Short mmCIF file of C-alpha atoms and ligand atoms in Angstrom, two decimals:
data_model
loop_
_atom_site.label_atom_id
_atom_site.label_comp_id
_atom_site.label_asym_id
_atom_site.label_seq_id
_atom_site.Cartn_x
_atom_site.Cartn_y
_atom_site.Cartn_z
CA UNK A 263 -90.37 153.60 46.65
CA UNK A 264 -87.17 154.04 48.35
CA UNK A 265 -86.98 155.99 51.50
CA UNK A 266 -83.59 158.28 51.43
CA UNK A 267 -82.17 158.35 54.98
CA UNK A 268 -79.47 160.61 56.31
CA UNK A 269 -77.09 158.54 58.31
CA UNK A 270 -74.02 160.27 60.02
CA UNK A 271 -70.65 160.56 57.57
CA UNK A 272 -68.26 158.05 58.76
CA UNK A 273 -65.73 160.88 58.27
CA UNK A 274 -65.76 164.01 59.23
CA UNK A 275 -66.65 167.20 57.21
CA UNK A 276 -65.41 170.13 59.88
CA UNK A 277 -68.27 172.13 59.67
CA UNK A 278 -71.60 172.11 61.39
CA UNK A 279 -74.15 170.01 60.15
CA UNK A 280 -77.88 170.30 60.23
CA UNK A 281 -78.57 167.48 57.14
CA UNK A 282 -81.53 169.26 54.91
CA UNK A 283 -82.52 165.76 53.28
CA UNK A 284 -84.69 163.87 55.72
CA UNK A 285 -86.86 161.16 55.20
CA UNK A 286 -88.34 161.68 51.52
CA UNK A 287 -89.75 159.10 49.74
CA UNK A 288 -88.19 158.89 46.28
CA UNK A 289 -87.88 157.26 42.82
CA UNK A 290 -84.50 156.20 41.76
CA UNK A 291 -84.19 159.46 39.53
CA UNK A 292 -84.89 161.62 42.56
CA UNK A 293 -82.60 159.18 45.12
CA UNK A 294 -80.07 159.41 42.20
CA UNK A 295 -79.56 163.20 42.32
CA UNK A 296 -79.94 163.90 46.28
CA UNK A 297 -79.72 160.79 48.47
CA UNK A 298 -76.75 160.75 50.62
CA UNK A 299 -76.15 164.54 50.32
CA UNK A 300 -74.92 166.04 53.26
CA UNK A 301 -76.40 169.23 53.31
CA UNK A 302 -74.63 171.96 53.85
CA UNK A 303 -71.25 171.00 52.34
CA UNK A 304 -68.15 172.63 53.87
CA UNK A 305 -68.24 176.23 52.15
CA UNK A 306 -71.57 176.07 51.45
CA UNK A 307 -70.36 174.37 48.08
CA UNK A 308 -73.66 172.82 46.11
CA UNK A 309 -71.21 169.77 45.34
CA UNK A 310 -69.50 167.59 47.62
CA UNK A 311 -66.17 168.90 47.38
CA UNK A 312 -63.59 166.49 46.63
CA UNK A 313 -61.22 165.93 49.89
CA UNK A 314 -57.97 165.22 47.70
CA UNK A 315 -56.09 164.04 50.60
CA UNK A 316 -53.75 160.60 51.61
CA UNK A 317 -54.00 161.42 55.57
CA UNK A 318 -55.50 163.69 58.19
CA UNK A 319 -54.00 165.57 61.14
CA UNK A 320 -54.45 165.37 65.03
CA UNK A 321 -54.63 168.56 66.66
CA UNK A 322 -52.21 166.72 69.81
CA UNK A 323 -51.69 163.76 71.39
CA UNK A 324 -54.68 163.82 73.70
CA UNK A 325 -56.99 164.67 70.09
CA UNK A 326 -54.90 161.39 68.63
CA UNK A 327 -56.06 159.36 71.60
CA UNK A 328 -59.64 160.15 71.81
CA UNK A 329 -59.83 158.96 68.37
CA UNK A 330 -57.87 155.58 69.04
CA UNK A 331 -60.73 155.35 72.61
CA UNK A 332 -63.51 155.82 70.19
CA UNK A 333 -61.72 153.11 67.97
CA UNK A 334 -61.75 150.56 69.79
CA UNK A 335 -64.62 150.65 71.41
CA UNK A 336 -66.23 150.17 67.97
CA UNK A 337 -67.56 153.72 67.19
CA UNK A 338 -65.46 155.72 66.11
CA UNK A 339 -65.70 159.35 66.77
CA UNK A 340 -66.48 160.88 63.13
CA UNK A 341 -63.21 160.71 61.76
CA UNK A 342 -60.60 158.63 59.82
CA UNK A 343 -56.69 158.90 60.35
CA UNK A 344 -55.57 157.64 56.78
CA UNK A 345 -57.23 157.55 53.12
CA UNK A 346 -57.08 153.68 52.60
CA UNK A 347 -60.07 153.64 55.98
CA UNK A 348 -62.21 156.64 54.57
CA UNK A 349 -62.88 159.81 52.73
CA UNK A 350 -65.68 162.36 52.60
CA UNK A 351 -65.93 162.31 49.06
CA UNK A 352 -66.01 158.83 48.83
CA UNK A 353 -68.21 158.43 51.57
CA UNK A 354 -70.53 160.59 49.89
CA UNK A 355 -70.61 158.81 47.12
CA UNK A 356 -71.45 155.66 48.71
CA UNK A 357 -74.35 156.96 50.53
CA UNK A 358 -75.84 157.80 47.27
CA UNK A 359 -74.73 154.59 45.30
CA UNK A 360 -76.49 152.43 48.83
CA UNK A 361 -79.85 154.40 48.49
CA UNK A 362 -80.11 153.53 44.81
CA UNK A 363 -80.11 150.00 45.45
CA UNK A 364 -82.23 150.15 48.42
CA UNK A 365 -79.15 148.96 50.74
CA UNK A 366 -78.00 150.26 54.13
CA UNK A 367 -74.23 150.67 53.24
CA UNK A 368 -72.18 150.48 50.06
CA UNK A 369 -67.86 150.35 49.58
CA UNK A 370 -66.69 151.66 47.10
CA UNK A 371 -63.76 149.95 44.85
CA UNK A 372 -61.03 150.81 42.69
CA UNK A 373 -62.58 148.90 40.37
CA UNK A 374 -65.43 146.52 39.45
CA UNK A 375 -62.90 143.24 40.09
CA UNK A 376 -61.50 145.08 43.02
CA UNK A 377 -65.00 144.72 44.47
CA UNK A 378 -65.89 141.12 43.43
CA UNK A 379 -62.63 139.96 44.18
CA UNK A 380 -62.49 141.64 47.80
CA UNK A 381 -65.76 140.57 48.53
CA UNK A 382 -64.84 136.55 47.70
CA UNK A 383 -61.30 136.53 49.38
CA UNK A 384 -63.10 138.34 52.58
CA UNK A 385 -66.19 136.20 52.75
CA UNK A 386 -64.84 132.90 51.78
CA UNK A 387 -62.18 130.94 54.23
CA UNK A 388 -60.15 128.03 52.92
CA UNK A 389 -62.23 124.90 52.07
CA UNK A 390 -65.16 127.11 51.19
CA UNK A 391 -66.89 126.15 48.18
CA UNK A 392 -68.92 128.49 45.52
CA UNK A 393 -71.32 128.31 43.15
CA UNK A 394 -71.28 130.53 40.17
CA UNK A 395 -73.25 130.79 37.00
CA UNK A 396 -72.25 129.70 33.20
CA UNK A 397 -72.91 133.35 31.76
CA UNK A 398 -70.36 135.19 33.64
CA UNK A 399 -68.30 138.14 33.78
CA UNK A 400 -64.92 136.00 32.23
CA UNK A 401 -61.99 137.73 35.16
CA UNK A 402 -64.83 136.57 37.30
CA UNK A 403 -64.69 133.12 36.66
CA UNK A 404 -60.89 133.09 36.11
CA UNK A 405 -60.29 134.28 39.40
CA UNK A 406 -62.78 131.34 41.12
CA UNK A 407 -60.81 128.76 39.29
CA UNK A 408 -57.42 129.85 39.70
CA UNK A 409 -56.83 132.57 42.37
CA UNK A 410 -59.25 131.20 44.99
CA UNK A 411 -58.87 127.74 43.90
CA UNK A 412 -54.76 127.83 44.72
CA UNK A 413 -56.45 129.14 48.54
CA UNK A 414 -58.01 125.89 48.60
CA UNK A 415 -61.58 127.51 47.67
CA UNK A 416 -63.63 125.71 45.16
CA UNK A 417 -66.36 126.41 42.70
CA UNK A 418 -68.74 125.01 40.52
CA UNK A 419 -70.36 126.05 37.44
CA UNK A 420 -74.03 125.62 36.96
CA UNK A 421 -75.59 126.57 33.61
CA UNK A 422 -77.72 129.52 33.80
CA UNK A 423 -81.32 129.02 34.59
CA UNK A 424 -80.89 125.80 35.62
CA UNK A 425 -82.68 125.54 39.22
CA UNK A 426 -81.89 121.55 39.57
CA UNK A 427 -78.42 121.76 39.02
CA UNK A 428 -77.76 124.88 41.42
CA UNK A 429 -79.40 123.02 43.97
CA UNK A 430 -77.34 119.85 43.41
CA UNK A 431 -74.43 122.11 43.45
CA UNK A 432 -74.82 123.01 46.49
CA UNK A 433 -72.52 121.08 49.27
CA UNK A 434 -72.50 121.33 53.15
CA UNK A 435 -69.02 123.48 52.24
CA UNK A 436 -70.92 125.81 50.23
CA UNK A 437 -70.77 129.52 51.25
CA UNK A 438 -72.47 131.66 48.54
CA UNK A 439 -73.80 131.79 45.61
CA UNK A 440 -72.71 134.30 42.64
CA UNK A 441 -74.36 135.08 39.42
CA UNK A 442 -74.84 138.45 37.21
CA UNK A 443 -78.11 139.59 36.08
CA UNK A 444 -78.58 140.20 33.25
CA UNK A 445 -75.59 138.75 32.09
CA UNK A 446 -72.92 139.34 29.74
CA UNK A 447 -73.69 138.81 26.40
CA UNK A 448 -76.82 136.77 26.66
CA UNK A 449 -78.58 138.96 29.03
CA UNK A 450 -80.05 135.78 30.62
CA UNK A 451 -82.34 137.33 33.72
CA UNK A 452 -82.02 134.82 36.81
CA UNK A 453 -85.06 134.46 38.54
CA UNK A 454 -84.44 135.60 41.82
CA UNK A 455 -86.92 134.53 44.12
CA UNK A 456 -86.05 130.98 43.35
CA UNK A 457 -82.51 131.82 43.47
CA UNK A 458 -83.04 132.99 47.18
CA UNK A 459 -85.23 130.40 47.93
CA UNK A 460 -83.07 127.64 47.35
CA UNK A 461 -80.03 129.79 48.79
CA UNK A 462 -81.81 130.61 52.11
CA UNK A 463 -83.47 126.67 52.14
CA UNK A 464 -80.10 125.89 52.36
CA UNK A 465 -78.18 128.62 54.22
CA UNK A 466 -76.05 129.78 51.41
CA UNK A 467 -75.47 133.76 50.99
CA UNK A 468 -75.94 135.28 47.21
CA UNK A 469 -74.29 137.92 45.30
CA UNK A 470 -75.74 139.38 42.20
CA UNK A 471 -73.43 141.32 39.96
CA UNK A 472 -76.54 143.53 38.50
CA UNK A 473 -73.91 146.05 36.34
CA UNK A 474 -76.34 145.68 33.71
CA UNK A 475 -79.28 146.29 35.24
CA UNK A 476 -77.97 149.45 37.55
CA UNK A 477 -80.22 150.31 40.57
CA UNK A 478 -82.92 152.11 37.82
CA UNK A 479 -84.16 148.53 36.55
CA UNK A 480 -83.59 146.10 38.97
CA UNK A 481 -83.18 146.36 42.91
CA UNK A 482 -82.07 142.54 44.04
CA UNK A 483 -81.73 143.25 47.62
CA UNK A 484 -85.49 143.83 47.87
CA UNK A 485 -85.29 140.11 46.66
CA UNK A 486 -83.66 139.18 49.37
CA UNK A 487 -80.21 139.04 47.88
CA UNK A 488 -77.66 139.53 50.31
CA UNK A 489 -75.27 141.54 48.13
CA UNK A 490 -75.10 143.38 45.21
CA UNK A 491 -72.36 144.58 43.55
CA UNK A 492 -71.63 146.72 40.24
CA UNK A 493 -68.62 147.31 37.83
CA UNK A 494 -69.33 151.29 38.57
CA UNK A 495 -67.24 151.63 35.52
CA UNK A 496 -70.38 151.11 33.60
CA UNK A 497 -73.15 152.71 33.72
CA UNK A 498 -73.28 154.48 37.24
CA UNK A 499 -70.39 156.78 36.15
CA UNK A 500 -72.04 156.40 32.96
CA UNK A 501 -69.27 158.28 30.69
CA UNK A 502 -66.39 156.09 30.16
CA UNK A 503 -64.15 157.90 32.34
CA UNK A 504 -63.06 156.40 35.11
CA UNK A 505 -63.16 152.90 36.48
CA UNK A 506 -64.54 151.80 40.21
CA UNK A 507 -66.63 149.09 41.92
CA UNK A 508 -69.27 149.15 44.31
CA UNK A 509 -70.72 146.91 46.81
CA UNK A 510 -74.29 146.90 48.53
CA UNK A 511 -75.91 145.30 51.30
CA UNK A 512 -77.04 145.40 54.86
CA UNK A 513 -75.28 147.09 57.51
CA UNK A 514 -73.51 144.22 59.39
CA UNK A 515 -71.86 142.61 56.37
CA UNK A 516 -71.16 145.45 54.69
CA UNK A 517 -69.49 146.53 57.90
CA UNK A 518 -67.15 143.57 58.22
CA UNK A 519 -66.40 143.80 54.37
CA UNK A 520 -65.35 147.21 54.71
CA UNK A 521 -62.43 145.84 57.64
CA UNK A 522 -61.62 143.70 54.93
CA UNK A 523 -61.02 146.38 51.93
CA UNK A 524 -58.73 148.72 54.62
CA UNK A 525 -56.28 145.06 54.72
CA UNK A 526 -56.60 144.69 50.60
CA UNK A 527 -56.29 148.30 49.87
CA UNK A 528 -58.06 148.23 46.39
CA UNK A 529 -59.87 152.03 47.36
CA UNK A 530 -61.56 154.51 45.30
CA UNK A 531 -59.73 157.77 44.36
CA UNK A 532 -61.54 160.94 45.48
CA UNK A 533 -61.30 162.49 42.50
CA UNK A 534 -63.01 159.09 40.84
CA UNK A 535 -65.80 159.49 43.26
CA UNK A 536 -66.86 162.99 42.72
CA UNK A 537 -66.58 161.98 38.74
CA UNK A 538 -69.21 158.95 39.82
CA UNK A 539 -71.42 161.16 41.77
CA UNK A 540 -71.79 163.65 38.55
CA UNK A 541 -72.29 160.52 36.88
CA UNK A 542 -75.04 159.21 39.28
CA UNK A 543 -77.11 162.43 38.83
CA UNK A 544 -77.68 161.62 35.35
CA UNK A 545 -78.54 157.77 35.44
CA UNK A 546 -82.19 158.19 35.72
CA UNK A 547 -81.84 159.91 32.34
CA UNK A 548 -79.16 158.17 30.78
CA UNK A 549 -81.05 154.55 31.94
CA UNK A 550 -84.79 155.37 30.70
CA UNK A 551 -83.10 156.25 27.09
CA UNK A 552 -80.84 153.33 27.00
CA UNK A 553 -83.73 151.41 28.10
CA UNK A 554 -86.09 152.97 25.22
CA UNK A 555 -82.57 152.90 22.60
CA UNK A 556 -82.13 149.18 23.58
CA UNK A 557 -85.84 148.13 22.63
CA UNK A 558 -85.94 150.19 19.37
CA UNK A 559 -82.87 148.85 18.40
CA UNK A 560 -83.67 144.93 18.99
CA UNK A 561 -86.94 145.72 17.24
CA UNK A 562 -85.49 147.00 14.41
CA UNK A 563 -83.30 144.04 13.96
CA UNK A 564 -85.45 141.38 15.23
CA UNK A 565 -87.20 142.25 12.00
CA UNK A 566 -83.99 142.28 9.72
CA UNK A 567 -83.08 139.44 7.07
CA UNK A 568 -79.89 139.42 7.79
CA UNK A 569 -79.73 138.86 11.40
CA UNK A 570 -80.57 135.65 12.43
CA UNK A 571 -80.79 136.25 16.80
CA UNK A 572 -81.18 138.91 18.67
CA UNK A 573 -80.95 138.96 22.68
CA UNK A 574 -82.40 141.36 24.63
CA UNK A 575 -84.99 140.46 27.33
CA UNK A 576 -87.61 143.32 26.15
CA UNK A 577 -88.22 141.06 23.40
CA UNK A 578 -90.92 138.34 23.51
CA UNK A 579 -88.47 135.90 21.81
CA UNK A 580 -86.34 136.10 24.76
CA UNK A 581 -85.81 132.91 27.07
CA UNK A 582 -86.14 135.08 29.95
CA UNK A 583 -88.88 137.12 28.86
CA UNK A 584 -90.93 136.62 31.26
CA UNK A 585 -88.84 136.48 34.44
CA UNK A 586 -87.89 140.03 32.78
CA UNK A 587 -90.86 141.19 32.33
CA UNK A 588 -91.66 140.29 36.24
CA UNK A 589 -88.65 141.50 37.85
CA UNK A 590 -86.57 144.49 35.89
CA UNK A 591 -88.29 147.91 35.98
CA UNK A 592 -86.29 148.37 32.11
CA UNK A 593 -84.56 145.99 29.80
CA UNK A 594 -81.77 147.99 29.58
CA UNK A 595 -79.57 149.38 27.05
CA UNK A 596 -77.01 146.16 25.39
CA UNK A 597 -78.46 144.31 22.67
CA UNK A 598 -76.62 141.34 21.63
CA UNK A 599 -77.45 139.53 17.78
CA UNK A 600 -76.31 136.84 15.60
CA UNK A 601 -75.24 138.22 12.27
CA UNK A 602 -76.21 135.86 9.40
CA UNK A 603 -72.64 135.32 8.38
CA UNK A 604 -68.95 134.12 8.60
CA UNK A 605 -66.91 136.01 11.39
CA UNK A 606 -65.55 137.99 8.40
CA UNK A 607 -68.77 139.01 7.48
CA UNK A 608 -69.52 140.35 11.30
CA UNK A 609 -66.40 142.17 11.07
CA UNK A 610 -67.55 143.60 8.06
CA UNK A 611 -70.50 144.49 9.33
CA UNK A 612 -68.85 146.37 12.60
CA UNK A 613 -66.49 148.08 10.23
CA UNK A 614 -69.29 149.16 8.11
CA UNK A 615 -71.18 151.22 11.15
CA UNK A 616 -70.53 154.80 11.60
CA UNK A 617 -71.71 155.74 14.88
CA UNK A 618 -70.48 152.81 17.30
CA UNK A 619 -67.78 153.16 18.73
CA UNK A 620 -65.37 149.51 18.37
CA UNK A 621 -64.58 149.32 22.02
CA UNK A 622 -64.91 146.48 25.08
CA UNK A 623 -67.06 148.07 27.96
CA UNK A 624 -70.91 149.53 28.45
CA UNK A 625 -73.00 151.80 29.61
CA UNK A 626 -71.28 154.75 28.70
CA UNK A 627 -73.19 157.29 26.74
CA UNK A 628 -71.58 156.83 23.50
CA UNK A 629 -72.52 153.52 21.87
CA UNK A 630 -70.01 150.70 22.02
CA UNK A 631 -70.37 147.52 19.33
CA UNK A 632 -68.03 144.71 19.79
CA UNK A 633 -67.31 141.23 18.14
CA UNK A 634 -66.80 139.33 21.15
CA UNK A 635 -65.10 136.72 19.49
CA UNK A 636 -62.57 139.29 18.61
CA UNK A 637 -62.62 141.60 21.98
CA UNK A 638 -62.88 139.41 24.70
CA UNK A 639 -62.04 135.99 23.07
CA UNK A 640 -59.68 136.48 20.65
CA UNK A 641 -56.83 134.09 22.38
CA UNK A 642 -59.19 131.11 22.16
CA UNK A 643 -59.42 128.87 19.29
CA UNK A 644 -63.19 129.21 17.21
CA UNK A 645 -64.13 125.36 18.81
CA UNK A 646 -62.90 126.93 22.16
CA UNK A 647 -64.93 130.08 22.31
CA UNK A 648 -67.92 127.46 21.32
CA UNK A 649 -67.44 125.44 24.15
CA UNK A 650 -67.77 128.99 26.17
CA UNK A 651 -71.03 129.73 24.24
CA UNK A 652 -69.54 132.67 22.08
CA UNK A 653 -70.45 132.78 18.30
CA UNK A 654 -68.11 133.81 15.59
CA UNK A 655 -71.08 135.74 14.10
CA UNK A 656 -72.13 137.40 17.36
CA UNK A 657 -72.30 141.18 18.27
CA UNK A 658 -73.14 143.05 21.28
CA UNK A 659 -74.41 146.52 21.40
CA UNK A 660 -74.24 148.69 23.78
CA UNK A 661 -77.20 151.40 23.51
CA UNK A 662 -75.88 154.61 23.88
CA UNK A 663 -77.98 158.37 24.71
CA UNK A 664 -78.14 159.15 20.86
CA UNK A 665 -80.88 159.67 18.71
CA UNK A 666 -82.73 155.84 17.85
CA UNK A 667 -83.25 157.08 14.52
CA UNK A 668 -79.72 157.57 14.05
CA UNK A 669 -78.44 154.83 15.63
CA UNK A 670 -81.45 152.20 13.59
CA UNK A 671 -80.81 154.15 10.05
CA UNK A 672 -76.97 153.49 10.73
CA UNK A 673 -77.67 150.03 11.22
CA UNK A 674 -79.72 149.43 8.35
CA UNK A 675 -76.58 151.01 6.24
CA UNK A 676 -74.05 148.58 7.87
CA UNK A 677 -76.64 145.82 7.14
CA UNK A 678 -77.04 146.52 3.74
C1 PLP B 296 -67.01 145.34 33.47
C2 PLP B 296 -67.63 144.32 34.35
C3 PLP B 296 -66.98 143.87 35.51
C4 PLP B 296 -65.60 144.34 35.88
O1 PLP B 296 -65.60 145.67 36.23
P1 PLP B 296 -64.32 146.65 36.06
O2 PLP B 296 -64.81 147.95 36.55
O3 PLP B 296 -63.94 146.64 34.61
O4 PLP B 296 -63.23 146.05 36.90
C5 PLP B 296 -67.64 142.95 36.30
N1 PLP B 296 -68.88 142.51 36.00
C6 PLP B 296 -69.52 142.91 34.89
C7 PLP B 296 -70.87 142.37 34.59
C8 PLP B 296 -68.93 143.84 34.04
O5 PLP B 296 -69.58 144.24 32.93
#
């Protein structure tokens, strides 16, 4: 049970505030639709009005100075002077977005690389050294081994799940630890009370990338993760319109990352935050049908001739099963299968569906199906994309707030 807790706005709202949200103890549906809320908003407006604005005005000199005292002395005095250090609407939205996931503070991003690559570039100095997992998020990975590699950074690779050579990995240079989970498209679940075991053992920060979890099936900073971060393009916004990153953690290093983001300048548009915050009062919905979509669907073709695999971590059959089963609150809504086929046949297969939508990206409402050999991978060579672990004949689902029925019977037509 989370506890919602009204903190003071980082940015001022110009109106009197008496906050009506104190203190209640709350699901993630509930935390979802009120946490952070500053009740009353300016006008009396149910909705955090969005604050479409680049700067903000002093009154005089004297009301410019205050602010610069209160500055540097740490504080601040409940107001920003530009948009790239803070905006209500944004702000608002990251109270919300740090309740879900159980954090103190959350930044917002432009976009889900915005946020992972802030948060490595301001936590990792030159001769730093990472560790990330196998079954990542590929811009991810490219920008460990190139980007922060040409700033003298470097990173290993262990293979997911595997607690000896993480540990092996790690190096008295070592600075933190990255993974997703689930990850993309195996959904591999990393255990992650061993994961902060060995990371703590030996000093080592960690960062989970839990965009396919969202804060409704897994919380890792109750784990002990340090912090957590999400493509909000996903499934927080949750409708495929607008693209943002989020970060999550305790106070102090959120704090220092959020100096950091005013120097790299990769902010959130207002107008993209207020979209988000509709989007968040949904996700307790949208999640638990995903979730139920997501284990119909691999059900249904667990069960089919004519798919040889499926992935999904509800399923006994997964590797991760159980760590699943111990640690997610849902399974979640992508489903990814081996057709039992040629990639021609997959294609056909894809082309044959009537209700997917062929698109890269997730947790949207609509369902998305994708070849990733074809989306994500098409540049590399078929021996290439095996080395990476990505089939010709694979396909990856993602569930979607329509009908199961629908979405199964449409299946079973594209299968046949
Ligand atoms: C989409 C995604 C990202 C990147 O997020 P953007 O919002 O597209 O920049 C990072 N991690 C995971 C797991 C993702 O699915």
């Amino acid at each position: 049970m989370a506890v919602l807790e009204v903190s003071e706005p980082t940015t001022s709202l110009n109106h009197p505030r008496t906050p009506r949200v104190a203190r209640v103890s709350s699901g993630s549906s509930t935390a979802a639709v009120h946490a952070g809320a500053q009740h009353p908003h300016a006008y009396h407006s149910l909705t955090m009005p969005v604050v479409e604005t680049a700067t903000y005005t002093f009154e005089n000199t004297a009301d410019l100075c205050a602010f610069q005292e209160a500055r540097m002395w740490g504080g601040g005095n409940g107001r920003v002077e530009y948009g790239r250090y803070g905006n209500p609407t944004v702000a608002d939205c990251e109270a919300r977005l740090a309740a879900l996931d159980h954090g103190d503070a959350a930044i917002l991003f432009a976009s889900g690389m915005s946020a992972i690559t802030s948060v490595l570039l301001a936590m990792l100095p030159t001769g730093a050294h990472l560790v990330i997992g196998d079954d990542c998020y590929r811009r991810t990975r490219q920008f460990c081994l190139t980007f922060l590699k040409r700033l003298g950074i470097t990173t290993t690779v262990v293979p997911m799940g595997d607690f000896a050579a993480l540990e092996n990995a790690i190096q008295p240079n070592t600075r933190l630890i990255v993974s997703e989970s689930p990850t993309n498209p195996y959904l591999r679940v990393v255990d992650l009370v061993r994961l902060v075991e060995i990371a703590q053992r030996h000093g080592v920060k960690t960062l989970i990338d839990s965009t396919f979890a969202t804060p409704v099936n897994q919380h890792p900073l109750d784990f002990g993760v340090d912090l957590v971060v999400h493509s909000a393009t996903k499934y927080l916004s949750g409708h495929n319109d607008l693209l943002a990153g989020v970060v999550v953690g305790r106070a102090g290093l959120v704090d220092s990352l959020r100096q950091a983001l005013g120097v790299l300048g990769g902010v959130t548009d207002p107008h993209a935050a207020s979209l988000l915050t509709r989007g968040l009062k949904t996700l307790g919905l949208r999640v638990q049908k995903q979730n139920a979509n997501g284990q119909a669907v691999a059900e249904f073709l667990s069960a089919h001739p004519r798919v040889s695999r499926v992935w999904y971590p509800g399923l006994p059959s997964h590797p991760d099963h159980a760590t699943a089963r111990a640690q997610l609150l849902g399974y979640g809504g992508v489903v990814s299968f081996e057709i039992d086929g040629t990639l021609e046949d997959t294609s056909r297969f894809i082309d044959a569906l009537q209700i997917p939508l062929i698109a890269a990206s997730l947790g949207g409402v609509e369902t998305l199906v994708e070849q990733p050999a074809l989306m994500s991978y098409y540049e590399l060579s078929t021996e290439e994309r095996l080395a990476v672990g990505i089939k010709d004949n694979l396909v990856r689902l993602s569930l979607g707030i329509e009908d199961a029925d629908d979405l199964i019977a449409d299946l079973a037509q594209a299968l046949g």
